[in-house]
């Protein structure tokens, strides 16, 4: 079992920045990938950015050049640095982890989400 705790969300003006953090804990043997999804009002959840333990990244086209995902494998932590925020970035941001537990199972886990609101 893995638990994810997100932090760093909040209210920011357009053009501002935020840094989200997500710490994974629990029955973790290794992290395969960590990332961020978001769900905007009235829209489906979408991938924002993800990174594997090997450093391979993936970004939504809408955030390329503005967001950077990084991780600290030793701390089972993933970060999302967001610059030049736009109102359309508003939504609940969810941390997502694919991990291998100490019991040998591979599974994916979700955080409870952190609200990001960008005012115009």
Coordinates of N, CA and C in Angstrom, one line a residue:
X1 N 0.8 -1.2 0.0 CA 0.0 0.0 0.0 C 0.9 1.2 0.0
X2 N 0.5 2.2 -0.8 CA 1.3 3.4 -1.0 C 0.3 4.6 -0.7
X3 N 0.9 5.6 0.0 CA 0.2 6.8 0.3 C 0.9 8.0 -0.4
X4 N 0.1 8.9 -0.9 CA 0.7 10.1 -1.6 C 0.2 11.3 -0.9
X5 N 1.0 12.2 -0.7 CA 0.7 13.5 -0.1 C 1.2 14.6 -0.9
X6 N 0.2 15.4 -1.5 CA 0.5 16.6 -2.3 C 0.5 17.8 -1.5
X7 N 1.3 18.8 -1.9 CA 1.4 20.1 -1.3 C 1.8 21.1 -2.3
X8 N 1.5 22.4 -2.0 CA 2.0 23.5 -2.9 C 0.9 24.2 -3.7
X9 N -0.3 23.6 -3.7 CA -1.3 24.3 -4.4 C -1.8 25.6 -3.8
X10 N -2.5 26.3 -4.5 CA -3.0 27.6 -3.9 C -3.6 28.5 -5.0
X11 N -3.7 29.7 -4.6 CA -4.3 30.7 -5.5 C -3.1 31.6 -6.0
X12 N -3.1 31.8 -7.3 CA -2.0 32.7 -7.9 C -2.6 33.4 -9.0
X13 N -2.0 34.6 -9.3 CA -2.4 35.4 -10.4 C -1.8 34.9 -11.7
X14 N -2.5 35.1 -12.8 CA -1.9 34.8 -14.1 C -0.5 35.3 -14.3
X15 N 0.3 34.4 -14.8 CA 1.7 34.8 -14.9 C 2.6 34.4 -13.8
X16 N 2.0 34.0 -12.7 CA 2.7 33.6 -11.5 C 3.2 32.2 -11.6
X17 N 3.7 31.7 -10.4 CA 4.3 30.4 -10.4 C 3.9 29.7 -9.1
X18 N 3.9 28.4 -9.2 CA 3.7 27.5 -8.0 C 4.6 26.3 -8.2
X19 N 4.9 25.7 -7.1 CA 5.7 24.5 -7.1 C 4.9 23.4 -6.3
X20 N 4.5 22.4 -6.9 CA 3.8 21.3 -6.3 C 4.8 20.2 -5.9
X21 N 4.5 19.6 -4.7 CA 5.4 18.5 -4.3 C 4.5 17.3 -4.0
X22 N 5.0 16.1 -4.2 CA 4.3 14.9 -3.8 C 5.2 13.9 -3.2
X23 N 4.9 13.5 -2.0 CA 5.8 12.5 -1.4 C 5.0 11.2 -1.3
X24 N 5.7 10.2 -1.7 CA 5.1 8.8 -1.7 C 5.7 8.1 -0.5
X25 N 4.9 7.4 0.2 CA 5.3 6.6 1.4 C 4.5 5.3 1.5
X26 N 5.0 4.5 2.4 CA 4.3 3.2 2.6 C 5.1 2.0 2.1
X27 N 4.4 1.1 1.6 CA 5.0 -0.2 1.2 C 5.6 0.0 -0.2
X28 N 6.7 0.7 -0.2 CA 7.4 1.0 -1.5 C 8.8 0.3 -1.5
X29 N 9.0 -0.4 -2.6 CA 10.3 -1.0 -2.8 C 11.0 -0.1 -3.8
X30 N 10.3 0.3 -4.9 CA 10.9 1.2 -5.9 C 9.8 1.9 -6.6
X31 N 10.1 3.1 -7.1 CA 9.2 3.9 -7.8 C 9.5 3.7 -9.3
X32 N 8.5 3.4 -10.1 CA 8.7 3.2 -11.5 C 8.5 4.5 -12.2
X33 N 7.4 5.2 -11.8 CA 7.1 6.5 -12.4 C 6.3 7.4 -11.5
X34 N 6.5 8.7 -11.6 CA 5.6 9.6 -10.8 C 5.2 10.7 -11.7
X35 N 4.0 11.2 -11.5 CA 3.6 12.3 -12.3 C 2.4 13.1 -11.8
X36 N 1.9 14.0 -12.6 CA 0.9 14.9 -12.2 C -0.2 14.9 -13.2
X37 N -1.4 14.8 -12.8 CA -2.6 14.9 -13.6 C -3.4 16.1 -13.0
X38 N -4.3 16.6 -13.9 CA -5.2 17.7 -13.4 C -6.5 17.5 -14.0
X39 N -7.5 18.0 -13.2 CA -8.9 18.0 -13.7 C -9.4 19.4 -13.5
X40 N -9.7 20.0 -14.7 CA -10.2 21.4 -14.7 C -11.8 21.3 -14.6
X41 N -12.4 22.3 -14.1 CA -13.8 22.3 -14.0 C -14.5 21.9 -15.3
X42 N -15.4 20.9 -15.3 CA -16.1 20.5 -16.5 C -15.3 19.7 -17.4
X43 N -14.1 19.3 -17.1 CA -13.3 18.6 -18.0 C -12.8 17.3 -17.4
X44 N -12.3 16.4 -18.2 CA -11.8 15.1 -17.7 C -10.4 15.3 -17.2
X45 N -10.0 14.4 -16.4 CA -8.6 14.4 -15.9 C -7.6 14.1 -17.0
X46 N -6.6 14.9 -17.0 CA -5.6 14.8 -18.0 C -4.2 14.7 -17.5
X47 N -3.3 14.1 -18.2 CA -1.9 14.1 -17.8 C -1.3 15.5 -18.0
X48 N -0.6 15.9 -17.0 CA 0.1 17.2 -17.1 C 1.6 16.9 -17.3
X49 N 2.2 16.1 -16.5 CA 3.6 15.8 -16.6 C 3.9 14.6 -15.8
X50 N 4.9 13.8 -16.3 CA 5.3 12.6 -15.6 C 6.8 12.3 -15.9
X51 N 7.4 11.6 -15.0 CA 8.8 11.3 -15.1 C 9.0 9.9 -14.5
X52 N 9.8 9.2 -15.2 CA 10.2 7.8 -14.7 C 11.4 8.0 -13.8
X53 N 11.7 6.9 -13.1 CA 12.8 6.9 -12.2 C 14.1 7.1 -13.0
X54 N 14.1 6.7 -14.3 CA 15.2 6.9 -15.1 C 15.3 8.2 -15.8
X55 N 14.4 9.1 -15.5 CA 14.5 10.5 -16.0 C 13.7 10.8 -17.2
X56 N 13.0 9.9 -17.8 CA 12.2 10.1 -19.0 C 11.0 10.9 -18.6
X57 N 10.8 12.0 -19.3 CA 9.6 12.9 -19.0 C 8.6 12.9 -20.1
X58 N 7.4 13.3 -19.7 CA 6.3 13.4 -20.7 C 5.5 14.6 -20.2
X59 N 5.1 15.5 -21.1 CA 4.3 16.7 -20.8 C 3.2 16.8 -21.7
X60 N 2.1 17.4 -21.2 CA 1.0 17.8 -22.0 C 1.5 19.0 -22.9
X61 N 1.0 19.0 -24.1 CA 1.4 20.1 -25.0 C 1.1 21.5 -24.4
X62 N 0.0 21.6 -23.7 CA -0.4 22.8 -23.2 C 0.5 23.4 -22.1
X63 N 1.4 22.6 -21.5 CA 2.3 23.1 -20.5 C 3.7 23.0 -20.9
X64 N 4.1 22.5 -22.0 CA 5.5 22.5 -22.4 C 6.1 23.9 -22.5
X65 N 7.2 24.0 -21.9 CA 7.9 25.3 -21.8 C 7.6 26.1 -20.6
X66 N 6.5 25.7 -19.9 CA 6.1 26.4 -18.7 C 6.3 25.6 -17.4
X67 N 6.0 24.3 -17.6 CA 6.1 23.4 -16.4 C 7.3 22.5 -16.5
X68 N 7.9 22.2 -15.4 CA 9.0 21.2 -15.3 C 8.7 20.2 -14.2
X69 N 8.8 18.9 -14.6 CA 8.6 17.9 -13.6 C 10.0 17.3 -13.2
X70 N 10.2 17.1 -12.0 CA 11.5 16.6 -11.5 C 11.2 15.6 -10.4
X71 N 12.2 14.9 -10.0 CA 12.0 13.9 -8.9 C 13.3 13.7 -8.1
X72 N 13.1 13.3 -6.9 CA 14.1 12.8 -6.1 C 13.8 11.4 -5.8
X73 N 14.5 10.5 -6.5 CA 14.2 9.1 -6.3 C 14.4 8.5 -4.9
X74 N 15.5 9.0 -4.3 CA 15.8 8.6 -3.0 C 14.7 8.9 -1.9
X75 N 14.0 10.0 -2.2 CA 13.0 10.5 -1.3 C 11.6 10.2 -1.7
X76 N 11.5 9.5 -2.8 CA 10.2 9.1 -3.4 C 9.3 10.3 -3.6
X77 N 9.9 11.4 -4.1 CA 9.2 12.7 -4.2 C 9.3 13.1 -5.7
X78 N 8.2 13.7 -6.1 CA 8.1 14.3 -7.4 C 7.6 15.8 -7.2
X79 N 8.2 16.6 -8.1 CA 7.8 18.0 -8.1 C 7.3 18.5 -9.4
X80 N 6.5 19.5 -9.3 CA 6.0 20.1 -10.6 C 6.2 21.6 -10.4
X81 N 7.2 22.2 -11.1 CA 7.4 23.6 -11.1 C 6.6 24.2 -12.2
X82 N 5.8 25.1 -11.8 CA 4.9 25.7 -12.8 C 5.1 27.2 -12.9
X83 N 5.5 27.7 -14.1 CA 5.7 29.1 -14.3 C 4.7 29.6 -15.4
X84 N 4.6 30.9 -15.4 CA 3.7 31.5 -16.4 C 2.3 30.9 -16.4
X85 N 1.8 30.8 -15.2 CA 0.5 30.1 -15.0 C -0.6 30.9 -15.7
X86 N -1.6 30.2 -16.3 CA -2.7 30.7 -17.0 C -4.0 30.3 -16.3
X87 N -5.0 31.1 -16.5 CA -6.3 30.7 -15.9 C -6.7 29.3 -16.3
X88 N -6.4 28.9 -17.5 CA -6.8 27.5 -18.0 C -6.0 26.4 -17.3
X89 N -5.0 26.8 -16.5 CA -4.3 25.8 -15.7 C -5.0 25.5 -14.4
X90 N -6.1 26.2 -14.1 CA -6.8 26.0 -12.9 C -7.4 24.6 -12.9
X91 N -7.3 24.0 -11.7 CA -7.9 22.6 -11.6 C -7.3 22.0 -10.3
X92 N -7.8 20.8 -10.1 CA -7.3 20.0 -9.0 C -6.1 19.1 -9.6
X93 N -5.0 19.2 -9.0 CA -3.8 18.5 -9.5 C -3.6 17.3 -8.6
X94 N -3.5 16.2 -9.3 CA -3.3 14.9 -8.6 C -2.0 14.3 -8.8
X95 N -1.4 13.9 -7.8 CA -0.1 13.1 -7.9 C -0.4 11.7 -8.2
X96 N 0.4 11.1 -9.1 CA 0.2 9.7 -9.5 C 1.5 9.0 -9.4
X97 N 1.5 7.8 -8.9 CA 2.7 7.0 -8.7 C 2.5 5.6 -9.2
X98 N 3.4 5.1 -10.0 CA 3.5 3.7 -10.3 C 4.7 3.1 -9.5
X99 N 4.4 2.1 -8.7 CA 5.5 1.7 -7.8 C 5.5 0.2 -7.7
X100 N 6.6 -0.3 -7.2 CA 6.7 -1.7 -6.8 C 6.8 -1.7 -5.3
X101 N 5.9 -2.5 -4.7 CA 5.9 -2.5 -3.2 C 6.9 -3.5 -2.7
X102 N 7.1 -3.5 -1.4 CA 8.0 -4.4 -0.8 C 7.5 -5.9 -0.9
X103 N 6.2 -6.0 -1.1 CA 5.6 -7.3 -1.2 C 5.8 -7.9 -2.7
X104 N 6.3 -7.0 -3.6 CA 6.5 -7.5 -4.9 C 5.5 -7.1 -5.9
X105 N 4.4 -6.4 -5.5 CA 3.3 -6.0 -6.3 C 3.7 -4.7 -7.0
X106 N 3.1 -4.6 -8.3 CA 3.2 -3.3 -9.0 C 1.8 -2.7 -9.1
X107 N 1.7 -1.5 -8.8 CA 0.4 -0.9 -8.9 C 0.5 0.6 -9.0
X108 N -0.6 1.3 -9.3 CA -0.6 2.7 -9.4 C -1.5 3.3 -8.3
X109 N -1.1 4.5 -7.8 CA -1.8 5.1 -6.7 C -2.0 6.6 -7.0
X110 N -3.0 7.1 -6.4 CA -3.4 8.5 -6.5 C -3.4 9.3 -5.2
X111 N -3.0 10.5 -5.3 CA -3.1 11.4 -4.2 C -4.5 12.0 -4.1
X112 N -4.8 12.7 -3.1 CA -6.2 13.3 -2.9 C -6.4 14.5 -3.7
X113 N -5.3 15.1 -4.2 CA -5.4 16.3 -5.0 C -5.1 17.5 -4.3
X114 N -4.6 18.5 -5.0 CA -4.4 19.8 -4.4 C -4.9 20.9 -5.4
X115 N -5.6 21.8 -4.9 CA -6.3 22.8 -5.8 C -5.3 23.9 -6.3
X116 N -5.3 24.1 -7.6 CA -4.5 25.2 -8.1 C -5.5 26.1 -8.8
X117 N -5.5 27.4 -8.4 CA -6.4 28.3 -9.0 C -5.6 29.5 -9.5
X118 N -5.8 29.8 -10.8 CA -5.1 30.9 -11.4 C -6.1 32.0 -11.8
X119 N -6.0 33.1 -11.2 CA -6.9 34.2 -11.5 C -6.5 35.0 -12.7
X120 N -7.4 35.6 -13.4 CA -7.2 36.4 -14.5 C -7.0 37.8 -14.2

